[in-house]
Short mmCIF file of C-alpha atoms in Angstrom, two decimals:
data_model
loop_
_atom_site.label_atom_id
_atom_site.label_comp_id
_atom_site.label_asym_id
_atom_site.label_seq_id
_atom_site.Cartn_x
_atom_site.Cartn_y
_atom_site.Cartn_z
CA MET A 1 -7.24 37.15 1.81
CA GLY A 2 -5.43 34.43 3.50
CA LEU A 3 -2.24 33.14 3.18
CA ASN A 4 -3.41 29.31 2.85
CA ASN A 5 -6.14 31.27 0.16
CA GLN A 6 -3.68 32.60 -1.81
CA TRP A 7 -1.30 29.51 -2.54
CA MET A 8 -4.31 28.13 -3.12
CA GLN A 9 -5.57 29.86 -5.96
CA ARG A 10 -2.07 29.97 -7.45
CA ASP A 11 -1.77 25.73 -7.47
CA LEU A 12 -5.05 25.33 -8.79
CA ALA A 13 -3.66 27.85 -11.43
CA VAL A 14 -1.78 25.71 -12.55
CA LEU A 15 -1.72 21.95 -11.12
CA TRP A 16 -3.83 18.46 -11.79
CA HIS A 17 -4.09 16.83 -8.57
CA PRO A 18 -3.83 12.41 -8.17
CA CYS A 19 -6.80 10.95 -7.40
CA THR A 20 -8.64 14.05 -7.52
CA GLN A 21 -12.22 15.25 -9.39
CA MET A 22 -10.39 18.82 -9.15
CA LYS A 23 -14.19 20.11 -9.46
CA ASP A 24 -14.21 19.09 -5.59
CA HIS A 25 -11.90 22.38 -4.31
CA GLU A 26 -15.01 24.91 -6.00
CA GLN A 27 -16.28 23.66 -2.07
CA LEU A 28 -13.76 21.33 -0.52
CA PRO A 29 -10.71 24.15 -0.17
CA LEU A 30 -7.02 22.83 -1.05
CA ILE A 31 -4.69 22.61 2.04
CA PRO A 32 -1.06 24.19 1.64
CA ILE A 33 1.45 23.14 3.70
CA LYS A 34 4.13 25.20 4.81
CA ARG A 35 6.32 22.96 7.14
CA GLY A 36 5.81 18.78 8.46
CA GLU A 37 7.76 17.68 12.07
CA GLY A 38 7.41 14.59 13.85
CA VAL A 39 3.52 12.97 13.16
CA TRP A 40 1.94 16.81 12.94
CA LEU A 41 1.26 18.83 9.20
CA GLU A 42 1.49 22.71 9.44
CA ASP A 43 -0.43 25.46 6.99
CA PHE A 44 0.28 28.05 5.88
CA GLU A 45 -1.45 30.24 8.55
CA GLY A 46 -0.25 27.81 11.38
CA LYS A 47 -3.19 25.27 12.29
CA ARG A 48 -1.68 21.82 12.31
CA TYR A 49 -3.31 18.65 11.28
CA LEU A 50 -2.04 15.40 12.77
CA ASP A 51 -1.72 13.05 9.94
CA ALA A 52 -2.79 9.98 10.52
CA VAL A 53 -2.57 8.27 7.20
CA SER A 54 1.59 8.69 6.88
CA SER A 55 0.74 11.21 4.10
CA TRP A 56 -0.37 8.22 1.34
CA TRP A 57 1.19 5.28 3.90
CA VAL A 58 4.93 6.59 3.59
CA ASN A 59 6.21 8.29 6.77
CA VAL A 60 7.17 5.62 9.83
CA PHE A 61 9.30 7.76 11.16
CA GLY A 62 7.72 11.36 11.56
CA HIS A 63 7.78 14.23 9.08
CA ALA A 64 11.56 15.69 9.51
CA ASN A 65 13.00 13.12 10.79
CA PRO A 66 16.58 14.72 12.52
CA ARG A 67 18.23 11.10 11.97
CA ILE A 68 17.13 10.98 7.69
CA ASN A 69 17.18 14.30 7.31
CA GLN A 70 21.31 14.43 8.28
CA ARG A 71 21.69 11.79 6.44
CA ILE A 72 20.14 12.85 2.87
CA LYS A 73 22.58 16.25 3.66
CA ASP A 74 25.90 14.19 4.04
CA GLN A 75 25.00 12.44 1.27
CA VAL A 76 23.94 15.54 -1.04
CA ASP A 77 27.73 17.22 -0.74
CA GLN A 78 29.32 13.44 -1.47
CA LEU A 79 26.97 12.76 -4.63
CA GLU A 80 23.54 13.15 -5.61
CA HIS A 81 23.02 10.79 -8.85
CA VAL A 82 24.61 8.50 -11.09
CA ILE A 83 23.66 5.41 -13.28
CA LEU A 84 23.62 2.41 -12.68
CA ALA A 85 23.98 0.39 -15.69
CA GLY A 86 27.65 -0.07 -15.37
CA PHE A 87 28.12 2.18 -12.28
CA SER A 88 27.41 1.68 -8.27
CA HIS A 89 27.72 3.92 -5.75
CA GLN A 90 28.42 3.05 -1.87
CA PRO A 91 24.60 3.67 -1.19
CA VAL A 92 23.08 1.49 -3.44
CA ILE A 93 25.61 -1.12 -2.07
CA GLU A 94 25.21 -1.34 1.79
CA LEU A 95 21.12 -0.99 1.13
CA SER A 96 21.06 -3.86 -1.02
CA GLU A 97 22.97 -5.67 1.50
CA ARG A 98 21.22 -4.75 4.24
CA LEU A 99 17.69 -5.64 2.30
CA VAL A 100 18.83 -8.89 1.66
CA LYS A 101 20.27 -9.78 5.55
CA MET A 102 16.83 -8.92 7.00
CA THR A 103 14.41 -10.27 4.23
CA PRO A 104 13.41 -13.63 4.43
CA ALA A 105 16.55 -16.61 3.38
CA GLY A 106 16.50 -17.05 0.31
CA LEU A 107 16.17 -12.77 -1.28
CA THR A 108 19.75 -12.75 -2.66
CA ARG A 109 19.15 -9.67 -5.10
CA CYS A 110 17.64 -6.35 -5.77
CA PHE A 111 16.66 -4.87 -8.74
CA TYR A 112 15.51 -1.28 -7.93
CA ALA A 113 12.61 1.09 -9.30
CA ASP A 114 11.17 4.67 -8.72
CA ASN A 115 7.73 3.74 -6.78
CA GLY A 116 5.14 0.81 -6.42
CA SER A 117 3.98 0.48 -9.72
CA SER A 118 7.34 0.38 -10.80
CA CYS A 119 7.83 -1.98 -8.91
CA ILE A 120 5.11 -4.14 -9.90
CA GLU A 121 5.73 -3.68 -13.95
CA VAL A 122 9.98 -5.31 -13.33
CA ALA A 123 8.10 -8.21 -11.49
CA LEU A 124 5.67 -9.04 -13.04
CA LYS A 125 8.26 -8.40 -17.03
CA MET A 126 10.68 -10.63 -14.17
CA SER A 127 8.57 -13.24 -14.03
CA PHE A 128 7.33 -13.98 -17.64
CA HIS A 129 10.68 -13.44 -19.15
CA TYR A 130 11.87 -16.03 -16.74
CA TRP A 131 9.34 -18.74 -17.90
CA LEU A 132 10.36 -17.48 -21.79
CA ASN A 133 14.53 -18.17 -20.62
CA ARG A 134 13.62 -21.76 -18.65
CA ASP A 135 11.66 -22.13 -22.81
CA GLN A 136 8.46 -22.11 -21.61
CA PRO A 137 6.93 -19.38 -23.40
CA ASN A 138 3.05 -20.59 -22.51
CA LYS A 139 3.54 -18.85 -19.44
CA LYS A 140 2.82 -15.92 -19.85
CA ARG A 141 -0.41 -15.00 -17.45
CA PHE A 142 -1.37 -13.27 -14.24
CA VAL A 143 -3.52 -14.58 -11.20
CA THR A 144 -4.48 -12.05 -8.67
CA LEU A 145 -7.74 -11.48 -6.11
CA THR A 146 -10.53 -9.65 -6.28
CA ASN A 147 -10.71 -6.20 -4.70
CA SER A 148 -6.56 -6.24 -4.84
CA TYR A 149 -4.36 -3.04 -5.98
CA HIS A 150 -1.26 -3.51 -7.07
CA GLY A 151 -0.78 0.39 -9.09
CA GLU A 152 -1.64 2.22 -11.49
CA THR A 153 0.65 2.10 -14.83
CA MET A 154 -0.83 -0.34 -16.88
CA ALA A 155 0.47 -4.12 -16.15
CA ALA A 156 -0.42 -3.43 -12.59
CA MET A 157 -4.25 -2.46 -12.50
CA SER A 158 -3.97 -5.33 -14.72
CA VAL A 159 -3.24 -7.49 -11.52
CA GLY A 160 -5.67 -4.88 -9.68
CA ASP A 161 -9.43 -5.02 -9.10
CA VAL A 162 -11.20 -2.15 -7.88
CA PRO A 163 -13.18 -0.80 -10.56
CA LEU A 164 -12.40 2.80 -10.08
CA PHE A 165 -9.25 2.48 -10.76
CA THR A 166 -9.60 -0.39 -13.79
CA GLU A 167 -12.44 -0.06 -14.73
CA THR A 168 -12.25 3.23 -17.47
CA TYR A 169 -9.34 0.97 -18.78
CA LYS A 170 -10.63 -2.26 -19.39
CA ALA A 171 -9.37 -1.89 -22.97
CA LEU A 172 -5.73 -1.63 -22.59
CA LEU A 173 -5.39 -4.08 -19.35
CA LEU A 174 -4.03 -7.76 -19.31
CA ASP A 175 -5.77 -10.60 -19.81
CA THR A 176 -5.60 -11.75 -16.52
CA ILE A 177 -7.15 -14.93 -14.03
CA LYS A 178 -9.10 -13.43 -11.20
CA VAL A 179 -9.28 -15.81 -7.84
CA PRO A 180 -11.60 -14.50 -5.39
CA SER A 181 -10.17 -12.60 -2.18
CA PRO A 182 -9.71 -14.27 1.49
CA ASP A 183 -11.70 -11.00 2.81
CA CYS A 184 -12.31 -12.29 6.39
CA TYR A 185 -15.07 -9.11 6.30
CA LEU A 186 -18.43 -11.84 4.74
CA ARG A 187 -17.20 -14.50 6.36
CA PRO A 188 -20.39 -16.02 7.89
CA GLU A 189 -20.66 -15.42 11.59
CA GLY A 190 -19.26 -17.78 13.83
CA VAL A 191 -16.56 -18.71 11.31
CA SER A 192 -12.85 -17.65 12.85
CA TRP A 193 -10.14 -15.33 10.14
CA GLU A 194 -8.38 -18.65 9.46
CA ALA A 195 -11.27 -21.10 8.90
CA HIS A 196 -12.61 -19.08 6.21
CA SER A 197 -9.07 -18.18 4.81
CA ARG A 198 -8.66 -21.79 4.37
CA THR A 199 -11.95 -22.13 2.55
CA MET A 200 -11.49 -18.96 0.42
CA PHE A 201 -7.89 -21.26 -0.58
CA LEU A 202 -9.63 -23.41 -2.56
CA ALA A 203 -10.56 -21.36 -5.40
CA MET A 204 -6.81 -20.34 -5.67
CA GLU A 205 -6.10 -24.05 -6.00
CA GLN A 206 -8.45 -25.00 -8.44
CA THR A 207 -7.62 -22.73 -10.57
CA LEU A 208 -3.85 -23.02 -10.44
CA ALA A 209 -4.89 -27.32 -10.67
CA GLU A 210 -7.07 -25.79 -14.38
CA HIS A 211 -4.22 -22.92 -15.08
CA HIS A 212 -0.70 -23.63 -13.41
CA ASP A 213 0.56 -24.39 -17.71
CA THR A 214 -0.38 -20.70 -18.81
CA VAL A 215 0.24 -19.06 -15.14
CA ALA A 216 3.87 -17.90 -15.06
CA ALA A 217 2.56 -15.93 -10.98
CA VAL A 218 0.10 -14.88 -8.74
CA ILE A 219 0.52 -11.80 -7.34
CA VAL A 220 -1.45 -10.89 -3.93
CA GLU A 221 -0.93 -7.88 -1.04
CA PRO A 222 0.27 -10.58 2.08
CA LEU A 223 -2.71 -10.04 4.92
CA ILE A 224 -4.33 -6.26 3.62
CA GLN A 225 -6.01 -5.04 1.16
CA GLY A 226 -5.27 -1.23 0.98
CA ALA A 227 -6.71 0.39 -1.98
CA GLY A 228 -9.75 -1.84 -1.45
CA GLY A 229 -10.55 -1.48 2.13
CA MET A 230 -8.11 -2.43 4.11
CA ARG A 231 -9.27 -5.76 3.82
CA MET A 232 -8.09 -8.71 5.63
CA TYR A 233 -7.75 -12.17 6.18
CA HIS A 234 -5.34 -15.00 7.93
CA PRO A 235 -1.86 -15.81 7.14
CA VAL A 236 -2.75 -19.01 7.06
CA TYR A 237 -4.14 -18.31 3.34
CA LEU A 238 0.01 -17.37 2.12
CA THR A 239 1.05 -20.43 3.52
CA LEU A 240 -1.26 -22.86 1.65
CA LEU A 241 -0.03 -20.13 -1.52
CA ARG A 242 3.37 -20.86 -1.08
CA GLU A 243 2.77 -24.57 -1.51
CA ALA A 244 0.42 -24.51 -3.60
CA CYS A 245 2.88 -22.83 -6.02
CA ASP A 246 6.18 -25.38 -5.64
CA ARG A 247 3.84 -27.83 -6.79
CA TYR A 248 2.08 -26.34 -9.59
CA GLY A 249 5.53 -24.03 -10.71
CA VAL A 250 4.36 -20.82 -10.80
CA HIS A 251 5.91 -17.74 -9.08
CA LEU A 252 4.89 -16.07 -6.14
CA ILE A 253 4.69 -12.75 -5.97
CA LEU A 254 4.11 -10.44 -2.53
CA ASP A 255 3.51 -6.75 -3.19
CA GLU A 256 4.45 -5.43 0.07
CA ILE A 257 4.73 -2.14 -0.70
CA ALA A 258 1.97 -1.19 1.48
CA VAL A 259 2.42 -2.99 4.28
CA GLY A 260 6.03 -3.68 4.76
CA PHE A 261 8.69 -2.45 7.48
CA GLY A 262 6.82 -3.17 10.61
CA ARG A 263 3.09 -2.47 9.14
CA THR A 264 1.61 -5.67 10.30
CA GLY A 265 2.93 -6.18 13.53
CA THR A 266 6.02 -7.59 12.24
CA MET A 267 8.93 -6.59 9.17
CA PHE A 268 7.40 -7.99 6.92
CA ALA A 269 4.50 -9.46 6.43
CA CYS A 270 5.19 -13.18 4.88
CA GLU A 271 6.90 -13.74 8.04
CA GLN A 272 4.02 -14.38 9.40
CA ALA A 273 3.05 -17.01 7.33
CA GLY A 274 7.15 -18.17 7.83
CA ILE A 275 7.01 -18.21 3.47
CA THR A 276 9.75 -16.43 0.78
CA PRO A 277 7.81 -15.40 -2.41
CA ASP A 278 9.81 -15.04 -5.31
CA PHE A 279 9.18 -11.85 -5.79
CA LEU A 280 9.29 -9.33 -3.01
CA CYS A 281 8.33 -6.05 -3.86
CA LEU A 282 9.06 -2.69 -1.09
CA SER A 283 8.30 0.96 -1.46
CA LYS A 284 6.89 3.08 0.10
CA ALA A 285 7.51 3.25 3.86
CA LEU A 286 11.55 2.20 2.70
CA THR A 287 12.97 5.62 2.65
CA GLY A 288 10.98 6.46 5.75
CA GLY A 289 8.98 8.82 3.20
CA TYR A 290 11.27 10.63 1.75
CA LEU A 291 12.23 9.76 -1.43
CA PRO A 292 10.97 7.85 -3.94
CA LEU A 293 12.89 4.55 -4.37
CA ALA A 294 11.77 1.20 -4.60
CA ALA A 295 13.50 -3.22 -4.49
CA CYS A 296 12.40 -5.59 -6.73
CA MET A 297 14.04 -8.59 -4.62
CA THR A 298 13.80 -11.45 -5.56
CA THR A 299 16.06 -15.53 -5.59
CA ASP A 300 19.12 -16.86 -7.31
CA ASP A 301 17.22 -18.91 -9.33
CA VAL A 302 15.04 -16.28 -10.69
CA TYR A 303 19.03 -14.13 -11.64
CA GLY A 304 20.24 -17.43 -13.05
CA ALA A 305 17.89 -17.27 -15.39
CA PHE A 306 18.89 -14.37 -17.24
CA TYR A 307 23.09 -14.85 -16.18
CA ASP A 308 23.94 -15.45 -19.74
CA ASP A 309 26.40 -14.40 -22.74
CA TYR A 310 24.81 -11.18 -24.54
CA PRO A 311 24.24 -11.89 -27.45
CA THR A 312 21.50 -14.99 -26.19
CA LEU A 313 19.47 -11.65 -25.54
CA ARG A 314 18.51 -13.04 -21.89
CA ALA A 315 19.39 -10.43 -20.48
CA PHE A 316 16.94 -8.09 -17.99
CA LEU A 317 17.07 -4.80 -20.41
CA HIS A 318 14.26 -2.93 -18.26
CA SER A 319 15.65 0.62 -16.39
CA HIS A 320 14.63 3.19 -14.98
CA SER A 321 16.66 7.19 -14.94
CA TYR A 322 16.83 7.13 -11.29
CA THR A 323 17.11 3.67 -9.84
CA GLY A 324 19.00 3.09 -6.87
CA ASN A 325 19.19 7.28 -6.44
CA PRO A 326 21.98 7.92 -3.60
CA LEU A 327 19.92 10.46 -2.42
CA ALA A 328 16.72 7.66 -1.60
CA CYS A 329 19.33 5.34 -0.46
CA ALA A 330 20.72 6.99 2.29
CA ALA A 331 16.86 7.79 3.39
CA ALA A 332 16.34 4.05 3.34
CA LEU A 333 19.83 3.26 5.11
CA ALA A 334 18.48 6.23 7.94
CA THR A 335 15.33 4.63 8.19
CA LEU A 336 16.68 0.96 8.76
CA ASP A 337 19.62 2.67 11.54
CA ILE A 338 15.75 3.70 13.18
CA PHE A 339 14.61 -0.22 12.67
CA GLU A 340 17.47 -1.15 14.26
CA GLU A 341 18.69 1.35 17.42
CA ASP A 342 15.05 1.97 18.22
CA ASN A 343 13.71 -1.67 19.05
CA VAL A 344 10.46 0.16 16.70
CA ILE A 345 8.74 -3.39 16.15
CA GLU A 346 8.02 -4.12 19.76
CA ASN A 347 7.28 -0.29 20.57
CA ASN A 348 4.76 -0.55 18.08
CA LYS A 349 2.54 -4.08 20.42
CA ALA A 350 1.63 -1.60 22.78
CA LEU A 351 1.24 1.10 20.11
CA ALA A 352 -1.52 -1.29 18.23
CA GLN A 353 -2.75 -2.11 21.71
CA ARG A 354 -3.89 1.45 22.22
CA MET A 355 -5.48 1.50 18.80
CA ALA A 356 -7.45 -1.77 19.49
CA ARG A 357 -9.19 -0.07 23.49
CA SER A 358 -9.16 3.75 21.62
CA THR A 359 -11.34 2.25 19.27
CA ALA A 360 -13.97 -1.21 21.17
CA HIS A 361 -16.95 1.61 21.60
CA LEU A 362 -17.24 1.57 17.97
CA THR A 363 -17.93 -1.91 17.73
CA ASP A 364 -21.23 -1.18 18.93
CA HIS A 365 -22.29 1.72 16.53
CA LEU A 366 -25.56 1.43 15.10
CA HIS A 367 -23.61 1.63 11.86
CA VAL A 368 -20.64 0.53 12.44
CA SER A 369 -20.06 -3.17 11.25
CA GLU A 370 -16.21 -3.94 11.74
CA VAL A 371 -13.75 -3.17 13.46
CA ARG A 372 -10.86 -4.57 12.85
CA GLN A 373 -7.28 -4.34 12.94
CA THR A 374 -3.49 -6.08 11.47
CA GLY A 375 -0.67 -4.58 13.71
CA MET A 376 -0.07 -0.64 12.92
CA VAL A 377 -4.11 -0.55 10.76
CA LEU A 378 -6.72 -0.24 11.82
CA ALA A 379 -10.90 0.39 10.46
CA ILE A 380 -13.15 0.99 10.45
CA GLU A 381 -16.46 0.56 8.29
CA MET A 382 -19.77 2.32 7.92
CA VAL A 383 -22.39 1.04 6.56
CA GLN A 384 -26.25 1.11 6.23
CA ASP A 385 -27.15 -1.45 7.52
CA LYS A 386 -25.18 -3.58 10.75
CA ALA A 387 -27.24 -6.79 10.81
CA SER A 388 -26.63 -7.44 6.93
CA LYS A 389 -23.30 -5.50 6.07
CA THR A 390 -26.11 -4.01 3.69
CA ALA A 391 -23.10 -0.68 2.90
CA TYR A 392 -23.76 3.40 1.60
CA PRO A 393 -23.93 3.95 -2.04
CA TRP A 394 -20.30 5.03 -2.75
CA GLN A 395 -22.00 8.33 -4.39
CA GLU A 396 -23.21 9.68 -0.91
CA ARG A 397 -19.95 9.95 -0.10
CA ARG A 398 -19.49 9.21 4.02
CA GLY A 399 -16.45 9.26 4.37
CA LEU A 400 -15.60 13.21 3.05
CA LYS A 401 -17.88 13.71 5.13
CA VAL A 402 -15.02 11.75 8.11
CA PHE A 403 -12.12 13.62 6.59
CA GLN A 404 -13.78 17.04 6.36
CA HIS A 405 -14.99 17.20 10.10
CA ALA A 406 -11.56 15.42 10.92
CA LEU A 407 -9.65 18.47 8.66
CA GLU A 408 -11.73 20.62 11.35
CA ARG A 409 -9.92 19.41 14.13
CA GLY A 410 -6.45 19.13 12.82
CA ALA A 411 -7.00 15.28 11.96
CA LEU A 412 -5.47 13.99 8.09
CA LEU A 413 -8.14 11.00 8.22
CA ARG A 414 -8.69 10.31 4.91
CA PRO A 415 -10.94 7.46 4.22
CA LEU A 416 -11.93 4.98 1.32
CA GLY A 417 -15.45 5.02 1.10
CA SER A 418 -17.15 4.15 4.05
CA VAL A 419 -13.44 2.88 5.77
CA VAL A 420 -12.42 5.51 8.06
CA TYR A 421 -9.07 4.02 8.87
CA PHE A 422 -5.96 4.75 10.69
CA LEU A 423 -2.29 3.91 9.44
CA PRO A 424 -0.13 6.47 11.44
CA PRO A 425 3.49 6.81 11.85
CA TYR A 426 5.44 5.50 14.57
CA VAL A 427 6.35 7.75 15.99
CA ILE A 428 2.92 8.69 17.35
CA THR A 429 2.01 8.80 21.18
CA PRO A 430 -0.93 7.17 22.51
CA GLU A 431 -1.95 9.57 23.35
CA GLN A 432 -2.54 11.51 20.18
CA ILE A 433 -4.00 7.71 19.30
CA ASP A 434 -6.63 8.93 21.15
CA PHE A 435 -7.14 12.01 19.91
CA LEU A 436 -7.74 10.39 16.75
CA ALA A 437 -9.90 7.73 17.83
CA GLU A 438 -12.09 10.70 18.90
CA VAL A 439 -11.81 12.50 16.03
CA ALA A 440 -13.62 9.35 14.23
CA SER A 441 -15.39 8.93 16.33
CA GLU A 442 -17.05 12.11 16.33
CA GLY A 443 -16.90 11.81 11.86
CA ILE A 444 -18.25 8.85 12.10
CA ASP A 445 -21.68 10.51 13.73
CA ILE A 446 -21.39 12.99 12.01
CA ALA A 447 -21.08 10.84 8.58
CA THR A 448 -24.07 8.58 9.45
CA ARG A 449 -26.82 10.51 11.33
CA THR A 450 -27.08 12.63 7.80
CA ASP A 451 -30.01 11.70 5.51
CA ILE A 452 -27.86 11.65 2.18
CA SER A 453 -29.81 12.17 -0.69
CA VAL A 454 -28.50 11.16 -4.76
CA SER A 455 -29.35 9.68 -8.05
CA VAL A 456 -28.28 6.59 -8.68
CA PRO A 457 -27.53 5.91 -12.38
CA SER A 458 -29.23 2.88 -14.40
CA ASN A 459 -25.92 1.95 -14.42
CA PHE A 460 -24.81 1.61 -11.26
CA HIS A 461 -21.94 0.03 -9.91
CA PRO A 462 -22.10 -1.28 -6.01
CA ASP A 463 -18.11 -2.49 -5.89
CA PHE A 464 -17.31 1.41 -6.79
CA ARG A 465 -15.13 3.21 -3.19
CA ASP A 466 -13.87 6.56 -3.17
CA PRO A 467 -10.21 6.14 -4.06
CA GLY A 468 -9.20 7.88 0.00
#
């Protein structure tokens, strides 16, 4: 029995993995990773895999980055953790100062959580509580987009709309208002991204006009709906949304957990619309992919609604044990140093162009309906019929075939259903991008030329997707 298999058997005896049907591992080998370096992950038998998805979208400057490593090592000798209620520490203060300085003007306060879903919960609770403190208790509903994803805790699921994640738990979720997504994938032929996004905004305008008296906030993923299949839209939608939220007296929550820190081509996606949200949710790349940390950033107006004498009970009594953990803050500070010192955003432009060139040939593939891109995210959508954009039944798991082929070739590509995507660390080289394009092209050929027979149940739901 090889080393990989030994570790796999020990794992399967005790672990329950996230976002996984564990029975799959009766046929699909689990891959134990021993070490990482740069864009590479290495298993216990020495095989390497190029991490094309940044280990669930978190790793931006490579595995075992020496600069982040050193900052964490220095911090662990000083302070590993301290309660953030009534106490503070240098890394969290410095990180907060830098986040306030680098995010859009008006975001002046940082509230920390442990992960993306928890950060969304903070923003939702804070918005609801704000209106309560402002004597508007009727404003307690949230507006969200169809096909959106904001995490897997209860309130975060409530404002999501990917059925695979939410359908089972419907009875537990908040009553939210869903508005059609500005997703440009299904725009009419000849219509630009901007024109389509403007048209789709009419539904949001109407919803806010009708329901603003009972709505606390609108929450959206700016520019890219990640777990919804890397669907994309034009920044003008965000500009119009900010104007409408101001007009109707509704908060705007931007979930930049996946798209912040350079992923869309600017440091924050909302910069492309020239707007400031009332709440900006950040996580994932914040620590360079090292440690769990999230920041919910907000304004002086929101902060002021909670600032009062204790007996009024206006305080935001929300906490996490590891809020503002010094080690995570140290990793985040090192990550921000790299952004400042290495001209990352500008360098990414050349890498994004290489991604576009290396995959351009796939636009002519018989079973590829679209190759779309926003900054350092590129998605290739496989379909049953190109002309009508008819999707493959999700039960066929075409993306799984791409995933399996990529592993054989030494790449970690984890498609979202039938959407193959590149979301690599920013330290990837042009040659490594070409390799990924080659592997993806081969995998798509294999996945789309194979006849797959599956039984489709009577309650077949065409919007279900593999989670990726």
